[in-house]
Amino acid sequence: MGKGMNTLHARDDQKGRNRRMTNANLSETAQAMVAPGKGILAADESTPTIGKRFAGIGVESTEPLRRDYRSMLFSAPSAEQYIGGVILFEETLRQSMPDGEPIPQYLAGRGMIPGIKVDKGAKPLAGCPGEKVTEGLDGLRERLAEYRGLGARFAKWRAVIAIGEGAPSDCCVHANAHALARYAALCQEGGLVPIVEPEVLMDGPHPISRCEQVTGAVLDEVFDQLERHRVELEGIVLKPNMVVSGSECPAQAGVEEVAEATLRTLKAHVPAAVPGIAFLSGGQSAEDATAHLSAMNARAPHPWEVSFSYGRALQAPALAAWQGKTDQLVDAQRAFGERARLNGLARTGDYRPELEAA
Ligand code: 13P
């Protein structure tokens, strides 16, 4: 072997050592996000999406109201017992709590790791009518450095895969998995844990078996791309959909069937090196999302933490209680705190539907 080759190897060794050092931090952060008994609050709705949520309760979406609503969630008593991480939208990462403390610092001070949604949304995929690809890679390295400076320790990127006639296409699955992997590699390079979110949508009349098949194929492609892009699996959190019946399917699978099908799919397609799986709720009711998670954890042990990263399923009861009224912020906070507590119970399989009424 020539001298040049030796130098090359020595350099690779050094790079490898540096990388492993970074990765110890990443894997520690990933583990903290899905620590036993805890999950993630997704409060990263884009401005148009939070606008829709507010419109649902007849409230106009303004910057101060968005801040009031979200700081109410973050300051809920005992939230840190059940919430290990909070996904923020860029606007929120730059906002402050009512007492002036920057929101990322406030969250970190309470032991809830702040994260940031970094994708620029799902856009129509050229050549594949009805399908989408998530954009946002251009300039991402620089944005990640800035977000890290503001206190973010993890990031989120959501890919959406629709089920329909002839869908998903190979092209759609590949394009989305490739973008997820490029995003994840950039995050790890910049010292942030990537939440890798390939969401197979529940819209449609398909049976649960079709969701299982598509979810498995999508996960295979995602992990293939993550490997090609040299993403360290110990330093990611996977945020998948559960395996459920299509929302317009006449025969809806029950709680036990969803838990079985989801675990079967994940065990066949998700490597054990991944520290945690944090499900999205994807339009399930708050009660269903909690019951499904609990049924899965009742079947523990699993190779990874089985946790939640819910948006709607954590916030819907709080939004309903709030109604945009300052004097109802406390009721909203109570509703959110109760949802967080019940999902905390679901982390150990100890949730029961009877607890809802209490
Ligand atoms: P839902 O739980 O409402 O699906 O939202 C989670 C999320 O962050 C989607 O990207």
PDB file of N, CA, C and O in Angstrom, residues 161-164 167-169 173 198-201 206-221 241 243 265 269:
ATOM      1  N   ILE A 161     -47.191  10.067   1.733  1.00  0.00           N
ATOM      2  CA  ILE A 161     -47.409   9.061   0.703  1.00  0.00           C
ATOM      3  C   ILE A 161     -48.902   8.737   0.715  1.00  0.00           C
ATOM      4  O   ILE A 161     -49.430   8.288   1.741  1.00  0.00           O
ATOM      5  N   ALA A 162     -49.565   8.967  -0.412  1.00  0.00           N
ATOM      6  CA  ALA A 162     -51.000   8.680  -0.487  1.00  0.00           C
ATOM      7  C   ALA A 162     -51.219   7.281  -1.060  1.00  0.00           C
ATOM      8  O   ALA A 162     -50.454   6.821  -1.912  1.00  0.00           O
ATOM      9  N   ILE A 163     -52.281   6.617  -0.582  1.00  0.00           N
ATOM     10  CA  ILE A 163     -52.684   5.324  -1.148  1.00  0.00           C
ATOM     11  C   ILE A 163     -53.872   5.574  -2.064  1.00  0.00           C
ATOM     12  O   ILE A 163     -54.821   6.267  -1.685  1.00  0.00           O
ATOM     13  N   GLY A 164     -53.806   5.038  -3.274  1.00  0.00           N
ATOM     14  CA  GLY A 164     -54.919   5.194  -4.213  1.00  0.00           C
ATOM     15  C   GLY A 164     -54.727   4.221  -5.359  1.00  0.00           C
ATOM     16  O   GLY A 164     -53.856   3.350  -5.289  1.00  0.00           O
ATOM     17  N   ALA A 167     -51.310   4.209  -6.792  1.00  0.00           N
ATOM     18  CA  ALA A 167     -50.468   4.992  -5.866  1.00  0.00           C
ATOM     19  C   ALA A 167     -50.298   4.238  -4.545  1.00  0.00           C
ATOM     20  O   ALA A 167     -51.239   3.597  -4.097  1.00  0.00           O
ATOM     21  N   PRO A 168     -49.114   4.324  -3.940  1.00  0.00           N
ATOM     22  CA  PRO A 168     -48.015   5.174  -4.369  1.00  0.00           C
ATOM     23  C   PRO A 168     -47.220   4.568  -5.530  1.00  0.00           C
ATOM     24  O   PRO A 168     -47.096   3.349  -5.627  1.00  0.00           O
ATOM     25  N   SER A 169     -46.668   5.437  -6.369  1.00  0.00           N
ATOM     26  CA  SER A 169     -45.780   4.989  -7.440  1.00  0.00           C
ATOM     27  C   SER A 169     -44.389   4.766  -6.853  1.00  0.00           C
ATOM     28  O   SER A 169     -44.057   5.336  -5.808  1.00  0.00           O
ATOM     29  N   VAL A 173     -42.312   7.078  -3.865  1.00  0.00           N
ATOM     30  CA  VAL A 173     -41.690   6.493  -2.672  1.00  0.00           C
ATOM     31  C   VAL A 173     -40.192   6.779  -2.684  1.00  0.00           C
ATOM     32  O   VAL A 173     -39.601   7.204  -1.676  1.00  0.00           O
ATOM     33  N   PRO A 198     -41.938   9.393   7.470  1.00  0.00           N
ATOM     34  CA  PRO A 198     -42.607   9.013   6.235  1.00  0.00           C
ATOM     35  C   PRO A 198     -44.055   8.676   6.572  1.00  0.00           C
ATOM     36  O   PRO A 198     -44.336   7.630   7.157  1.00  0.00           O
ATOM     37  N   GLU A 199     -44.990   9.549   6.240  1.00  0.00           N
ATOM     38  CA  GLU A 199     -46.389   9.324   6.619  1.00  0.00           C
ATOM     39  C   GLU A 199     -47.179   8.731   5.462  1.00  0.00           C
ATOM     40  O   GLU A 199     -47.400   9.397   4.447  1.00  0.00           O
ATOM     41  N   VAL A 200     -47.628   7.497   5.636  1.00  0.00           N
ATOM     42  CA  VAL A 200     -48.583   6.906   4.696  1.00  0.00           C
ATOM     43  C   VAL A 200     -49.958   7.378   5.163  1.00  0.00           C
ATOM     44  O   VAL A 200     -50.381   7.076   6.287  1.00  0.00           O
ATOM     45  N   LEU A 201     -50.620   8.161   4.329  1.00  0.00           N
ATOM     46  CA  LEU A 201     -51.885   8.787   4.731  1.00  0.00           C
ATOM     47  C   LEU A 201     -52.991   7.758   4.917  1.00  0.00           C
ATOM     48  O   LEU A 201     -53.018   6.727   4.229  1.00  0.00           O
ATOM     49  N   HIS A 206     -59.284   1.939   1.340  1.00  0.00           N
ATOM     50  CA  HIS A 206     -58.491   0.694   1.351  1.00  0.00           C
ATOM     51  C   HIS A 206     -58.580  -0.023   2.705  1.00  0.00           C
ATOM     52  O   HIS A 206     -58.710   0.615   3.757  1.00  0.00           O
ATOM     53  N   PRO A 207     -58.414  -1.353   2.676  1.00  0.00           N
ATOM     54  CA  PRO A 207     -58.402  -2.110   3.933  1.00  0.00           C
ATOM     55  C   PRO A 207     -57.047  -1.975   4.639  1.00  0.00           C
ATOM     56  O   PRO A 207     -56.063  -1.550   4.037  1.00  0.00           O
ATOM     57  N   ILE A 208     -56.994  -2.395   5.894  1.00  0.00           N
ATOM     58  CA  ILE A 208     -55.767  -2.284   6.694  1.00  0.00           C
ATOM     59  C   ILE A 208     -54.604  -3.056   6.046  1.00  0.00           C
ATOM     60  O   ILE A 208     -53.450  -2.643   6.135  1.00  0.00           O
ATOM     61  N   SER A 209     -54.909  -4.150   5.343  1.00  0.00           N
ATOM     62  CA  SER A 209     -53.838  -4.955   4.721  1.00  0.00           C
ATOM     63  C   SER A 209     -53.064  -4.137   3.686  1.00  0.00           C
ATOM     64  O   SER A 209     -51.858  -4.283   3.531  1.00  0.00           O
ATOM     65  N   ARG A 210     -53.770  -3.242   3.001  1.00  0.00           N
ATOM     66  CA  ARG A 210     -53.101  -2.402   1.996  1.00  0.00           C
ATOM     67  C   ARG A 210     -52.192  -1.376   2.694  1.00  0.00           C
ATOM     68  O   ARG A 210     -51.081  -1.103   2.252  1.00  0.00           O
ATOM     69  N   CYS A 211     -52.659  -0.846   3.806  1.00  0.00           N
ATOM     70  CA  CYS A 211     -51.823   0.093   4.569  1.00  0.00           C
ATOM     71  C   CYS A 211     -50.565  -0.623   5.060  1.00  0.00           C
ATOM     72  O   CYS A 211     -49.464  -0.072   5.025  1.00  0.00           O
ATOM     73  N   GLU A 212     -50.725  -1.870   5.479  1.00  0.00           N
ATOM     74  CA  GLU A 212     -49.575  -2.641   5.974  1.00  0.00           C
ATOM     75  C   GLU A 212     -48.546  -2.847   4.862  1.00  0.00           C
ATOM     76  O   GLU A 212     -47.344  -2.653   5.063  1.00  0.00           O
ATOM     77  N   GLN A 213     -49.058  -3.213   3.681  1.00  0.00           N
ATOM     78  CA  GLN A 213     -48.158  -3.487   2.567  1.00  0.00           C
ATOM     79  C   GLN A 213     -47.401  -2.216   2.145  1.00  0.00           C
ATOM     80  O   GLN A 213     -46.173  -2.227   1.977  1.00  0.00           O
ATOM     81  N   VAL A 214     -48.123  -1.113   2.018  1.00  0.00           N
ATOM     82  CA  VAL A 214     -47.494   0.146   1.581  1.00  0.00           C
ATOM     83  C   VAL A 214     -46.523   0.650   2.656  1.00  0.00           C
ATOM     84  O   VAL A 214     -45.401   1.078   2.350  1.00  0.00           O
ATOM     85  N   THR A 215     -46.923   0.592   3.918  1.00  0.00           N
ATOM     86  CA  THR A 215     -46.052   1.070   4.995  1.00  0.00           C
ATOM     87  C   THR A 215     -44.743   0.279   5.014  1.00  0.00           C
ATOM     88  O   THR A 215     -43.660   0.861   5.152  1.00  0.00           O
ATOM     89  N   GLY A 216     -44.828  -1.035   4.837  1.00  0.00           N
ATOM     90  CA  GLY A 216     -43.621  -1.873   4.815  1.00  0.00           C
ATOM     91  C   GLY A 216     -42.703  -1.488   3.659  1.00  0.00           C
ATOM     92  O   GLY A 216     -41.486  -1.338   3.825  1.00  0.00           O
ATOM     93  N   ALA A 217     -43.288  -1.294   2.479  1.00  0.00           N
ATOM     94  CA  ALA A 217     -42.481  -0.954   1.295  1.00  0.00           C
ATOM     95  C   ALA A 217     -41.831   0.422   1.466  1.00  0.00           C
ATOM     96  O   ALA A 217     -40.661   0.624   1.106  1.00  0.00           O
ATOM     97  N   VAL A 218     -42.568   1.360   2.036  1.00  0.00           N
ATOM     98  CA  VAL A 218     -42.027   2.710   2.240  1.00  0.00           C
ATOM     99  C   VAL A 218     -40.874   2.658   3.253  1.00  0.00           C
ATOM    100  O   VAL A 218     -39.816   3.252   3.046  1.00  0.00           O
ATOM    101  N   LEU A 219     -41.060   1.925   4.341  1.00  0.00           N
ATOM    102  CA  LEU A 219     -39.997   1.833   5.353  1.00  0.00           C
ATOM    103  C   LEU A 219     -38.746   1.187   4.764  1.00  0.00           C
ATOM    104  O   LEU A 219     -37.620   1.621   5.037  1.00  0.00           O
ATOM    105  N   ASP A 220     -38.923   0.161   3.946  1.00  0.00           N
ATOM    106  CA  ASP A 220     -37.758  -0.470   3.305  1.00  0.00           C
ATOM    107  C   ASP A 220     -36.964   0.542   2.502  1.00  0.00           C
ATOM    108  O   ASP A 220     -35.738   0.604   2.567  1.00  0.00           O
ATOM    109  N   GLU A 221     -37.676   1.321   1.706  1.00  0.00           N
ATOM    110  CA  GLU A 221     -36.993   2.306   0.856  1.00  0.00           C
ATOM    111  C   GLU A 221     -36.330   3.391   1.715  1.00  0.00           C
ATOM    112  O   GLU A 221     -35.209   3.817   1.440  1.00  0.00           O
ATOM    113  N   ASN A 241     -46.515   6.391  10.467  1.00  0.00           N
ATOM    114  CA  ASN A 241     -47.951   6.211  10.691  1.00  0.00           C
ATOM    115  C   ASN A 241     -48.158   4.861  11.373  1.00  0.00           C
ATOM    116  O   ASN A 241     -47.318   3.961  11.267  1.00  0.00           O
ATOM    117  N   VAL A 243     -50.383   1.365  11.359  1.00  0.00           N
ATOM    118  CA  VAL A 243     -51.049   0.606  10.298  1.00  0.00           C
ATOM    119  C   VAL A 243     -52.538   0.533  10.661  1.00  0.00           C
ATOM    120  O   VAL A 243     -52.911  -0.117  11.639  1.00  0.00           O
ATOM    121  N   THR A 265     -45.449  -4.979  11.208  1.00  0.00           N
ATOM    122  CA  THR A 265     -44.825  -4.219  10.120  1.00  0.00           C
ATOM    123  C   THR A 265     -43.506  -3.599  10.580  1.00  0.00           C
ATOM    124  O   THR A 265     -42.489  -3.684   9.886  1.00  0.00           O
ATOM    125  N   HIS A 269     -39.499  -4.270   9.342  1.00  0.00           N
ATOM    126  CA  HIS A 269     -38.894  -3.250   8.465  1.00  0.00           C
ATOM    127  C   HIS A 269     -38.085  -2.169   9.172  1.00  0.00           C
ATOM    128  O   HIS A 269     -37.500  -1.323   8.503  1.00  0.00           O
TER     129      HIS A 269
END
